[in-house]
Amino acid sequence: MAFDCDLFVIGGGSGGVRAARMAAGHGATVALAEEYRMGGTCVIRGCVPKKLMVFASAFPQAFADARAYGWPVTAGALDWPAFRTRLHAELTRLEGAYRANLERSGVRIHDCRATIEDAHTLRLADGSRVRARHILIATGGRPHVPEAWADLPVMTSNDVFLMESLPGSALVVGGGFIACEMAGILRGLGVKVTQIYRGPTILRGFDDETCRHLQDELVADGLDLRLNTDIASMQPEGGGMRVRLTDGSELVADRVLMATGRRPNTEGLGLEAIGLAPGPGGEVPVDEWSQTAVPSVYAVGDVTDRVNLTPVAIREGHAFADTVFGGRPVRPEHDLVAAAVFTRPELATVGLSEEAARAREAVDIYATRFRPMHSAFAGRPGRAMMKLVVARASRRVLGCHIVADQAGEMIQLAAVALRMGATKEDFDRTVAVHPTMAEELVTMREPVRSE
Ligand code: NDP
C-alpha cells in the first residue's frame, strides 16, 4: 500500500510538535496539520501568556516591598494595551520558532484542519487527501463552560489574553488550576476579583492541608473567595453580569470568567470513521504506548486526558516517536510528575498527597510553616509551608508539597530526589543552603504526626 508519509500529526501543540520533530529525526517522512496557530494551548493561550501575566501581576507587591526596603517607588496603573502588545509580539515570535523548528526538521506543515477518514487516510480542509502509515492525534483540549451558561457572554481563559481593556471587576468561577491562577493574575493587574468554588477547599485532589494553607494565605491577602457556592442564575446587566449564588447572595461583575474545566478536542475529528468511541470525558482512549485500539492511530497530550500538563504531552510525543520510529520502545511515565499552581504564593507539588499515601500505608508527616525572610522584612504577614509525606516502613519520601514564592522553582529539584527514591534520611543528611526558604526541606526533624 502506498503512503504519502510515514506519520501524519493532527495538532501543532506541545505533544504533536515534539512527536513530529522526533519522528523526522528518526528518518520518518512527517506531515502535520494545525488549524489555528502553531504552538497550541501552551504557547498561544496557556502556560506561556499565563506566566507572562503572572509576572506582570506581581509588580504591585514588588513595588510595595521595594518601598519597605527603602526604595521610594510609586506605581501607577498598568498600561494594559502596552503589555498586551508586547505579550502578543512574544507569542508571535514563539509561534515562528515552533514553525521554523518543524520546517528545519523536514516536517511538511498544512495550515488547515485535518479529519480522519479511515485508519490511514486524512482529509484536509482544502479537500485534498493524505495517506499516512501512522496517524497521531494531538488535538489537545478546550475550555468547558457548563451548558446552563454556555449561551451567555461569559469569558474563558482563552479570552483573557485577548481582552481589549481590563474590566473593573470579575467573577472567577471554579477552584482548579486555571481559576486560582486567573484570580491571582486579575487581582494583581488591578481588577476587583471574586472567586467562587462549589467545594470546601480549592484545588481538589491536591494535598488537602497544603491547599487549605494556600487558601488561607490568599484570603488573608484580600482575595474575596466564596466557598461551597455556585451560580444559581446569571443574566447580562448594563454591560456586565448580575449573578445570584446558591448561598443566596448576589453580585454584579463586569466580566464572568468560567474556569470550570477543559474537554478533549475530539468533536468532528472522524473517530467514528475508524470505530473509535471516545471515553466518558470525550477523550481518546489509549494504552500505555499511547496507541489506540486502531493499530495505526496513536494519541498524545490533553486529548487523551491522562495528566494534562505540557511537559507530559511532550514526553508522550517523544516516547511515541522513539517507540514507533526510533526502534526504542519507551513508555511515558505518569507518576511523580511535579506541578505548580502559579498563584501568589505558588503551590507546588510532587508525589502523593497525605490522603493518598495514608490510604496505601502508614506515613510520617513532616511539615513547617514560617515567615520567609524577604516578605517578613517587608512587613508582609504571609507564611510559607513545606511538607514531606514519608513512608513509615521504607522511609521513602512519597510526597513533597510547598506553598511559597518560587515554589515552582523548588519543586523541580525535589522531584529529582523523589524520582531517585530519596528517603527522609537522605533529605536530613543534605546540608542546607542558607539563608533560603528551600533549606526548610532538609531541616525538618520531628514528624508533626504519624498515622
Ligand atoms: P480543573 O479540572 O483543574 O478545575 C475545574 C474546576 O471547575 C474545579 O474546581 C471544578 O470543581 C470546577 N467545576 C467543574 N465543573 C463545574 C460546574 N459545572 N460548575 C461549577 N464548577 C465546576 O480544570 P482547569 O480548567 O482549572 O485546568 C485544566 C487542566 O489544565 C488542569 O487539570 C491542569 O492539568 C492544566 N493546567 C495546568 C496549569 C499548570 O500547570 N500551572 C495551569 C492551568 C491548567 P470540582 O473540584 O468540584 O470538580
Short mmCIF file of C-alpha atoms and ligand atoms in Angstrom, two decimals:
data_model
loop_
_atom_site.label_atom_id
_atom_site.label_comp_id
_atom_site.label_asym_id
_atom_site.label_seq_id
_atom_site.Cartn_x
_atom_site.Cartn_y
_atom_site.Cartn_z
CA MET A 1 0.00 0.00 0.00
CA ALA A 2 1.47 3.38 -0.99
CA PHE A 3 1.61 6.09 1.64
CA ASP A 4 2.28 9.81 1.21
CA CYS A 5 4.09 9.92 4.56
CA ASP A 6 5.10 7.73 7.47
CA LEU A 7 3.39 9.94 10.05
CA PHE A 8 0.60 12.48 9.94
CA VAL A 9 0.19 14.52 13.11
CA ILE A 10 -3.09 16.31 13.79
CA GLY A 11 -2.37 19.30 16.01
CA GLY A 12 0.60 21.64 16.33
CA GLY A 13 0.75 21.89 20.13
CA SER A 14 3.42 20.72 22.53
CA GLY A 15 2.82 16.98 22.10
CA GLY A 16 2.27 17.00 18.34
CA VAL A 17 5.24 19.19 17.53
CA ARG A 18 7.63 17.14 19.68
CA ALA A 19 6.40 13.88 18.14
CA ALA A 20 6.69 15.26 14.60
CA ARG A 21 10.24 16.56 15.11
CA MET A 22 11.48 13.42 16.84
CA ALA A 23 9.90 11.13 14.24
CA ALA A 24 11.51 13.18 11.45
CA GLY A 25 14.80 12.93 13.33
CA HIS A 26 14.43 9.15 13.22
CA GLY A 27 14.16 9.36 9.43
CA ALA A 28 10.38 9.28 9.04
CA THR A 29 8.57 11.43 6.47
CA VAL A 30 6.21 13.57 8.53
CA ALA A 31 3.31 15.93 7.87
CA LEU A 32 1.46 18.00 10.46
CA ALA A 33 -1.83 19.88 10.27
CA GLU A 34 -2.71 22.78 12.55
CA GLU A 35 -5.93 24.72 12.01
CA TYR A 36 -5.09 27.68 14.28
CA ARG A 37 -1.68 28.94 15.41
CA MET A 38 1.42 26.77 15.76
CA GLY A 39 2.33 26.09 19.40
CA GLY A 40 -1.08 25.05 20.69
CA THR A 41 -2.60 25.81 24.06
CA CYS A 42 0.68 26.12 25.95
CA VAL A 43 2.23 28.74 23.69
CA ILE A 44 -0.79 30.62 22.37
CA ARG A 45 -3.39 30.63 25.17
CA GLY A 46 -1.99 28.78 28.14
CA CYS A 47 1.27 28.38 30.05
CA VAL A 48 3.34 30.99 28.23
CA PRO A 49 0.97 34.01 28.14
CA LYS A 50 -0.30 32.99 31.60
CA LYS A 51 3.20 33.04 33.10
CA LEU A 52 3.97 36.40 31.48
CA MET A 53 0.76 37.73 33.01
CA VAL A 54 1.76 36.24 36.36
CA PHE A 55 5.00 38.24 36.10
CA ALA A 56 3.07 41.39 35.15
CA SER A 57 0.63 40.93 38.01
CA ALA A 58 3.37 40.54 40.63
CA PHE A 59 4.63 44.10 40.32
CA PRO A 60 2.24 45.85 42.75
CA GLN A 61 3.54 43.61 45.53
CA ALA A 62 7.11 44.14 44.36
CA PHE A 63 6.58 47.91 44.42
CA ALA A 64 5.19 47.71 47.98
CA ASP A 65 8.13 45.52 49.03
CA ALA A 66 10.53 47.96 47.38
CA ARG A 67 9.11 50.81 49.46
CA ALA A 68 9.54 48.74 52.61
CA TYR A 69 13.15 48.12 51.62
CA GLY A 70 13.70 51.86 51.31
CA TRP A 71 13.20 52.48 47.61
CA PRO A 72 10.93 55.49 47.02
CA VAL A 73 8.90 53.77 44.30
CA THR A 74 5.49 54.97 43.19
CA ALA A 75 3.36 52.75 40.99
CA GLY A 76 0.71 53.93 38.56
CA ALA A 77 -1.90 51.73 36.91
CA LEU A 78 -0.87 49.05 34.43
CA ASP A 79 -0.76 50.14 30.78
CA TRP A 80 -2.66 47.07 29.61
CA PRO A 81 -2.57 47.85 25.86
CA ALA A 82 1.21 48.29 26.05
CA PHE A 83 1.63 45.00 27.92
CA ARG A 84 -0.79 43.19 25.63
CA THR A 85 1.06 44.38 22.53
CA ARG A 86 4.36 43.08 23.90
CA LEU A 87 2.71 39.85 25.00
CA HIS A 88 1.35 39.14 21.56
CA ALA A 89 4.62 40.06 19.90
CA GLU A 90 6.29 37.45 22.11
CA LEU A 91 3.68 34.82 21.26
CA THR A 92 4.13 35.55 17.55
CA ARG A 93 7.90 35.15 17.99
CA LEU A 94 7.45 31.80 19.71
CA GLU A 95 4.95 30.64 17.12
CA GLY A 96 7.52 31.44 14.45
CA ALA A 97 10.17 29.48 16.32
CA TYR A 98 7.89 26.42 16.51
CA ARG A 99 7.18 26.65 12.80
CA ALA A 100 10.84 27.17 11.91
CA ASN A 101 11.89 24.18 14.01
CA LEU A 102 9.33 21.97 12.30
CA GLU A 103 10.44 23.12 8.87
CA ARG A 104 14.10 22.66 9.77
CA SER A 105 13.27 19.09 10.82
CA GLY A 106 11.73 18.48 7.41
CA VAL A 107 8.12 18.30 8.61
CA ARG A 108 5.56 19.30 5.96
CA ILE A 109 3.08 21.76 7.51
CA HIS A 110 -0.57 22.05 6.48
CA ASP A 111 -2.18 25.19 7.90
CA CYS A 112 -5.66 23.76 7.98
CA ARG A 113 -7.95 21.31 9.73
CA ALA A 114 -7.48 17.59 9.12
CA THR A 115 -10.06 14.91 9.80
CA ILE A 116 -9.72 11.15 9.83
CA GLU A 117 -11.39 9.26 7.00
CA ASP A 118 -10.04 5.80 7.66
CA ALA A 119 -7.20 4.16 9.60
CA HIS A 120 -4.62 5.59 7.15
CA THR A 121 -6.37 8.49 5.41
CA LEU A 122 -6.74 12.14 6.37
CA ARG A 123 -8.94 14.65 4.62
CA LEU A 124 -7.68 18.22 4.72
CA ALA A 125 -9.90 21.30 4.79
CA ASP A 126 -8.86 22.17 1.20
CA GLY A 127 -10.42 18.89 0.05
CA SER A 128 -7.17 17.02 -0.55
CA ARG A 129 -6.37 13.63 0.98
CA VAL A 130 -3.19 12.32 2.56
CA ARG A 131 -2.38 8.65 3.13
CA ALA A 132 -0.23 8.03 6.18
CA ARG A 133 1.30 4.87 7.61
CA HIS A 134 0.62 6.21 11.11
CA ILE A 135 -1.69 8.92 12.42
CA LEU A 136 -1.05 10.80 15.66
CA ILE A 137 -3.96 12.64 17.27
CA ALA A 138 -2.61 15.57 19.29
CA THR A 139 -5.55 17.94 19.19
CA GLY A 140 -5.46 19.00 22.85
CA GLY A 141 -8.42 20.34 24.75
CA ARG A 142 -10.56 23.43 25.13
CA PRO A 143 -12.28 25.26 27.99
CA HIS A 144 -15.60 23.83 29.04
CA VAL A 145 -18.50 26.06 30.08
CA PRO A 146 -21.42 24.28 31.78
CA GLU A 147 -24.37 24.07 29.41
CA ALA A 148 -26.59 26.32 31.53
CA TRP A 149 -24.27 29.30 30.94
CA ALA A 150 -22.85 28.45 27.52
CA ASP A 151 -25.05 30.93 25.62
CA LEU A 152 -24.27 33.85 27.92
CA PRO A 153 -21.46 36.33 27.23
CA VAL A 154 -19.02 34.73 29.70
CA MET A 155 -15.27 34.51 29.23
CA THR A 156 -12.94 31.52 29.34
CA SER A 157 -9.18 31.53 29.87
CA ASN A 158 -8.80 31.80 26.06
CA ASP A 159 -10.35 35.27 26.14
CA VAL A 160 -8.23 36.69 28.96
CA PHE A 161 -5.21 37.14 26.72
CA LEU A 162 -7.28 38.96 24.10
CA MET A 163 -9.14 41.49 26.29
CA GLU A 164 -9.18 44.98 24.74
CA SER A 165 -9.22 46.54 28.18
CA LEU A 166 -9.14 45.36 31.77
CA PRO A 167 -12.54 45.08 33.47
CA GLY A 168 -13.15 46.88 36.74
CA SER A 169 -14.46 43.71 38.35
CA ALA A 170 -14.55 40.00 37.55
CA LEU A 171 -16.19 36.89 38.93
CA VAL A 172 -13.97 33.83 38.54
CA VAL A 173 -15.85 30.53 38.69
CA GLY A 174 -14.02 27.34 39.71
CA GLY A 175 -11.39 26.14 42.14
CA GLY A 176 -8.91 24.41 39.82
CA PHE A 177 -5.52 25.43 38.40
CA ILE A 178 -6.93 27.95 35.95
CA ALA A 179 -9.45 29.60 38.30
CA CYS A 180 -6.86 30.10 41.04
CA GLU A 181 -4.18 31.37 38.68
CA MET A 182 -6.53 33.70 36.81
CA ALA A 183 -8.00 35.12 40.02
CA GLY A 184 -4.47 35.96 41.19
CA ILE A 185 -3.44 37.45 37.85
CA LEU A 186 -6.51 39.66 37.52
CA ARG A 187 -6.20 40.87 41.11
CA GLY A 188 -2.57 41.73 40.57
CA LEU A 189 -3.45 43.67 37.44
CA GLY A 190 -5.86 45.80 39.46
CA VAL A 191 -9.20 44.08 38.81
CA LYS A 192 -11.63 43.63 41.72
CA VAL A 193 -11.99 39.83 41.82
CA THR A 194 -14.48 37.49 43.44
CA GLN A 195 -13.74 33.77 43.10
CA ILE A 196 -16.40 31.19 43.80
CA TYR A 197 -15.89 27.47 44.22
CA ARG A 198 -18.56 24.83 44.78
CA GLY A 199 -16.41 22.76 47.18
CA PRO A 200 -14.95 23.44 50.63
CA THR A 201 -11.27 23.70 49.60
CA ILE A 202 -9.73 24.89 46.33
CA LEU A 203 -7.58 22.60 44.17
CA ARG A 204 -9.42 19.40 44.94
CA GLY A 205 -7.19 16.35 44.61
CA PHE A 206 -4.02 18.08 45.79
CA ASP A 207 -2.75 17.56 49.36
CA ASP A 208 -5.60 18.90 51.44
CA GLU A 209 -3.60 20.59 54.20
CA THR A 210 -1.43 22.32 51.60
CA CYS A 211 -4.49 23.59 49.74
CA ARG A 212 -6.03 24.87 52.96
CA HIS A 213 -2.83 26.72 53.76
CA LEU A 214 -2.79 28.34 50.31
CA GLN A 215 -6.47 29.18 50.62
CA ASP A 216 -5.89 30.88 54.00
CA GLU A 217 -2.96 32.82 52.56
CA LEU A 218 -4.97 34.03 49.57
CA VAL A 219 -7.90 35.09 51.73
CA ALA A 220 -5.60 36.82 54.23
CA ASP A 221 -4.10 38.67 51.27
CA GLY A 222 -7.54 40.02 50.42
CA LEU A 223 -8.99 37.57 47.87
CA ASP A 224 -12.79 37.56 48.03
CA LEU A 225 -13.09 33.75 47.91
CA ARG A 226 -16.52 32.26 48.44
CA LEU A 227 -16.62 28.53 49.07
CA ASN A 228 -19.38 25.93 48.94
CA THR A 229 -21.31 28.06 46.50
CA ASP A 230 -22.10 28.04 42.80
CA ILE A 231 -24.02 30.09 40.25
CA ALA A 232 -27.78 29.81 40.74
CA SER A 233 -28.70 32.22 37.96
CA MET A 234 -26.97 34.76 35.81
CA GLN A 235 -28.11 37.45 33.41
CA PRO A 236 -26.48 40.29 31.48
CA GLU A 237 -26.99 43.71 33.04
CA GLY A 238 -25.61 47.03 31.83
CA GLY A 239 -22.56 45.65 30.03
CA GLY A 240 -21.77 43.28 32.92
CA MET A 241 -23.48 40.34 34.54
CA ARG A 242 -25.78 40.04 37.54
CA VAL A 243 -25.14 36.73 39.29
CA ARG A 244 -27.16 35.07 42.03
CA LEU A 245 -25.25 32.47 44.00
CA THR A 246 -26.61 29.29 45.56
CA ASP A 247 -25.79 30.71 49.02
CA GLY A 248 -28.46 33.36 48.35
CA SER A 249 -26.08 36.26 47.80
CA GLU A 250 -25.96 38.36 44.64
CA LEU A 251 -23.26 40.29 42.88
CA VAL A 252 -22.68 42.27 39.73
CA ALA A 253 -19.41 41.82 37.85
CA ASP A 254 -18.13 43.42 34.66
CA ARG A 255 -16.92 40.03 33.41
CA VAL A 256 -17.53 36.41 34.40
CA LEU A 257 -14.63 34.03 33.78
CA MET A 258 -15.65 30.39 33.69
CA ALA A 259 -12.70 28.19 34.68
CA THR A 260 -14.79 25.08 35.05
CA GLY A 261 -12.52 22.52 33.46
CA ARG A 262 -11.41 21.55 29.98
CA ARG A 263 -12.56 18.91 27.50
CA PRO A 264 -10.61 16.93 24.90
CA ASN A 265 -10.88 18.15 21.29
CA THR A 266 -12.37 15.13 19.58
CA GLU A 267 -15.53 16.57 18.06
CA GLY A 268 -15.66 16.26 14.30
CA LEU A 269 -12.28 14.54 14.20
CA GLY A 270 -13.58 11.42 12.50
CA LEU A 271 -13.10 8.96 15.34
CA GLU A 272 -16.34 7.23 14.40
CA ALA A 273 -14.97 6.60 10.88
CA ILE A 274 -12.37 4.28 12.41
CA GLY A 275 -14.67 2.79 15.02
CA LEU A 276 -13.07 4.58 17.99
CA ALA A 277 -15.51 5.52 20.74
CA PRO A 278 -14.33 8.42 22.93
CA GLY A 279 -14.10 7.79 26.67
CA PRO A 280 -16.60 9.20 29.19
CA GLY A 281 -14.96 12.66 29.19
CA GLY A 282 -14.65 12.74 25.39
CA GLU A 283 -11.01 11.61 25.49
CA VAL A 284 -9.30 9.29 23.03
CA PRO A 285 -8.63 6.02 24.90
CA VAL A 286 -5.03 4.85 24.55
CA ASP A 287 -2.82 2.18 26.09
CA GLU A 288 0.48 2.75 27.88
CA TRP A 289 2.22 3.22 24.50
CA SER A 290 -0.29 5.95 23.52
CA GLN A 291 -1.74 3.55 20.92
CA THR A 292 -5.49 3.44 20.30
CA ALA A 293 -7.49 0.31 19.52
CA VAL A 294 -6.77 1.05 15.83
CA PRO A 295 -3.12 -0.05 15.47
CA SER A 296 -2.09 2.72 13.04
CA VAL A 297 -3.60 5.50 15.18
CA TYR A 298 -1.96 6.94 18.30
CA ALA A 299 -2.84 9.90 20.54
CA VAL A 300 -0.87 12.05 22.98
CA GLY A 301 -1.47 15.04 25.22
CA ASP A 302 -4.65 16.55 26.65
CA VAL A 303 -6.83 14.79 24.07
CA THR A 304 -6.08 11.57 25.95
CA ASP A 305 -6.90 13.16 29.35
CA ARG A 306 -4.15 11.40 31.28
CA VAL A 307 -2.01 14.01 33.06
CA ASN A 308 -2.93 17.27 31.35
CA LEU A 309 0.34 19.16 31.51
CA THR A 310 2.57 20.43 28.71
CA PRO A 311 5.74 18.56 29.77
CA VAL A 312 3.75 15.33 29.98
CA ALA A 313 2.39 15.82 26.45
CA ILE A 314 5.97 16.44 25.29
CA ARG A 315 7.13 13.23 26.98
CA GLU A 316 4.26 11.27 25.45
CA GLY A 317 5.01 12.65 21.98
CA HIS A 318 8.71 11.91 22.32
CA ALA A 319 8.10 8.39 23.65
CA PHE A 320 5.70 7.69 20.78
CA ALA A 321 8.30 8.76 18.20
CA ASP A 322 11.08 6.72 19.83
CA THR A 323 8.83 3.67 20.06
CA VAL A 324 7.34 3.73 16.57
CA PHE A 325 10.17 5.26 14.52
CA GLY A 326 13.29 5.04 16.68
CA GLY A 327 13.30 1.30 17.36
CA ARG A 328 13.44 2.04 21.08
CA PRO A 329 10.23 1.25 22.99
CA VAL A 330 9.64 3.94 25.62
CA ARG A 331 6.63 4.12 27.90
CA PRO A 332 5.90 7.65 29.15
CA GLU A 333 5.79 7.67 32.95
CA HIS A 334 2.86 9.36 34.64
CA ASP A 335 3.86 9.04 38.27
CA LEU A 336 5.93 11.57 40.23
CA VAL A 337 5.03 14.37 37.82
CA ALA A 338 5.72 17.66 39.58
CA ALA A 339 3.37 20.57 39.02
CA ALA A 340 3.00 24.16 40.16
CA VAL A 341 -0.01 26.39 40.51
CA PHE A 342 1.15 29.93 39.82
CA THR A 343 -0.83 31.75 42.45
CA ARG A 344 0.87 34.25 44.80
CA PRO A 345 2.30 32.46 46.77
CA GLU A 346 2.72 29.48 44.47
CA LEU A 347 1.67 25.95 45.34
CA ALA A 348 3.95 23.23 44.03
CA THR A 349 3.74 19.52 44.50
CA VAL A 350 5.24 16.19 43.54
CA GLY A 351 4.23 12.68 44.54
CA LEU A 352 1.44 11.60 46.80
CA SER A 353 -0.82 13.75 48.93
CA GLU A 354 -1.04 12.80 52.60
CA GLU A 355 -4.52 11.39 51.96
CA ALA A 356 -3.43 9.22 49.03
CA ALA A 357 -0.31 7.99 50.83
CA ARG A 358 -2.19 7.17 54.03
CA ALA A 359 -4.69 5.11 52.03
CA ARG A 360 -1.72 2.99 50.92
CA GLU A 361 0.47 2.66 54.00
CA ALA A 362 1.48 4.11 57.37
CA VAL A 363 3.10 7.52 56.99
CA ASP A 364 5.03 10.11 58.98
CA ILE A 365 4.23 13.71 58.17
CA TYR A 366 6.84 16.43 58.43
CA ALA A 367 5.59 19.99 58.00
CA THR A 368 6.66 23.50 58.77
CA ARG A 369 5.17 26.95 58.42
CA PHE A 370 7.32 30.05 58.61
CA ARG A 371 7.54 33.69 57.60
CA PRO A 372 10.01 33.96 54.70
CA MET A 373 12.81 36.46 55.26
CA HIS A 374 12.10 38.54 52.15
CA SER A 375 8.43 39.20 52.83
CA ALA A 376 8.74 39.31 56.63
CA PHE A 377 11.25 42.15 56.32
CA ALA A 378 8.81 43.97 54.05
CA GLY A 379 6.18 43.64 56.75
CA ARG A 380 4.04 41.08 54.99
CA PRO A 381 2.45 38.57 57.36
CA GLY A 382 2.23 35.63 54.92
CA ARG A 383 3.65 32.24 55.83
CA ALA A 384 5.29 29.67 53.60
CA MET A 385 4.59 25.98 54.13
CA MET A 386 6.65 22.88 53.36
CA LYS A 387 5.54 19.34 53.86
CA LEU A 388 7.03 15.90 53.33
CA VAL A 389 4.94 12.75 53.29
CA VAL A 390 7.20 9.86 54.34
CA ALA A 391 6.52 6.11 54.25
CA ARG A 392 6.95 4.82 57.82
CA ALA A 393 8.36 1.43 56.80
CA SER A 394 10.74 2.31 53.95
CA ARG A 395 11.35 5.97 54.99
CA ARG A 396 10.96 6.93 51.34
CA VAL A 397 9.65 10.43 50.71
CA LEU A 398 6.38 9.82 48.88
CA GLY A 399 5.25 13.39 48.50
CA CYS A 400 6.59 16.93 48.75
CA HIS A 401 4.27 19.93 48.91
CA ILE A 402 5.27 23.58 49.05
CA VAL A 403 3.38 26.85 49.34
CA ALA A 404 5.83 29.71 48.89
CA ASP A 405 7.02 32.31 46.42
CA GLN A 406 9.07 30.42 43.83
CA ALA A 407 7.69 27.04 44.97
CA GLY A 408 7.56 26.03 41.31
CA GLU A 409 11.32 26.52 41.05
CA MET A 410 11.95 24.48 44.21
CA ILE A 411 9.76 21.51 43.39
CA GLN A 412 11.67 20.66 40.22
CA LEU A 413 14.71 19.62 42.25
CA ALA A 414 12.68 17.87 44.93
CA ALA A 415 11.15 15.88 42.05
CA VAL A 416 14.63 14.61 41.09
CA ALA A 417 15.17 13.41 44.65
CA LEU A 418 11.80 11.64 44.77
CA ARG A 419 12.40 10.09 41.34
CA MET A 420 15.67 8.68 42.69
CA GLY A 421 13.83 7.18 45.65
CA ALA A 422 15.23 9.52 48.30
CA THR A 423 14.47 8.69 51.93
CA LYS A 424 13.82 11.20 54.70
CA GLU A 425 17.34 10.42 55.93
CA ASP A 426 18.74 11.44 52.51
CA PHE A 427 16.98 14.77 52.94
CA ASP A 428 18.34 15.02 56.52
CA ARG A 429 21.96 14.45 55.58
CA THR A 430 21.79 17.03 52.79
CA VAL A 431 23.39 20.22 54.06
CA ALA A 432 21.12 23.27 53.92
CA VAL A 433 21.68 26.24 51.63
CA HIS A 434 21.46 29.18 53.96
CA PRO A 435 19.63 31.52 54.07
CA THR A 436 16.95 30.25 51.71
CA MET A 437 13.37 29.07 52.02
CA ALA A 438 14.21 25.69 50.48
CA GLU A 439 16.56 24.84 53.35
CA GLU A 440 13.46 24.08 55.41
CA LEU A 441 13.04 20.98 53.24
CA VAL A 442 16.17 19.46 54.76
CA THR A 443 15.84 20.74 58.32
CA MET A 444 12.51 19.27 59.45
CA ARG A 445 13.48 16.98 62.33
CA GLU A 446 10.38 15.57 64.07
CA PRO A 447 7.18 14.38 62.43
CA VAL A 448 4.13 16.53 63.19
CA ARG A 449 2.00 13.39 63.01
CA SER A 450 2.40 9.69 62.45
CA GLU A 451 -0.60 7.74 61.22
P1 NDP B 1 -9.69 21.66 36.73
O1 NDP B 1 -10.33 20.39 36.36
O2 NDP B 1 -8.38 21.67 37.42
O3 NDP B 1 -10.69 22.55 37.58
C1 NDP B 1 -12.01 22.76 37.19
C2 NDP B 1 -12.71 23.47 38.33
O4 NDP B 1 -14.02 23.82 37.92
C3 NDP B 1 -12.84 22.59 39.57
O5 NDP B 1 -12.69 23.41 40.69
C4 NDP B 1 -14.25 22.05 39.43
O6 NDP B 1 -14.85 21.75 40.67
C5 NDP B 1 -14.95 23.22 38.82
N1 NDP B 1 -16.12 22.82 38.05
C6 NDP B 1 -16.18 21.88 37.09
N2 NDP B 1 -17.43 21.81 36.57
C7 NDP B 1 -18.16 22.73 37.22
C8 NDP B 1 -19.51 23.13 37.15
N3 NDP B 1 -20.35 22.56 36.29
N4 NDP B 1 -19.95 24.10 37.97
C9 NDP B 1 -19.09 24.68 38.86
N5 NDP B 1 -17.80 24.35 38.97
C10 NDP B 1 -17.33 23.38 38.16
O7 NDP B 1 -9.60 22.44 35.35
P2 NDP B 1 -8.86 23.75 34.89
O8 NDP B 1 -9.66 24.23 33.75
O9 NDP B 1 -8.57 24.66 36.03
O10 NDP B 1 -7.48 23.19 34.37
C11 NDP B 1 -7.47 22.14 33.40
C12 NDP B 1 -6.17 21.42 33.42
O11 NDP B 1 -5.19 22.23 32.80
C13 NDP B 1 -5.64 21.14 34.81
O12 NDP B 1 -6.11 19.93 35.33
C14 NDP B 1 -4.16 21.10 34.59
O13 NDP B 1 -3.80 19.80 34.30
C15 NDP B 1 -3.95 22.03 33.41
N6 NDP B 1 -3.37 23.31 33.84
C16 NDP B 1 -2.13 23.32 34.41
C17 NDP B 1 -1.57 24.50 34.84
C18 NDP B 1 -0.23 24.49 35.49
O14 NDP B 1 0.48 23.50 35.36
N7 NDP B 1 0.16 25.54 36.20
C19 NDP B 1 -2.27 25.78 34.69
C20 NDP B 1 -3.57 25.65 34.09
C21 NDP B 1 -4.07 24.45 33.69
P3 NDP B 1 -14.65 20.33 41.41
O15 NDP B 1 -13.26 20.37 42.01
O16 NDP B 1 -15.70 20.33 42.45
O17 NDP B 1 -14.82 19.28 40.37
#
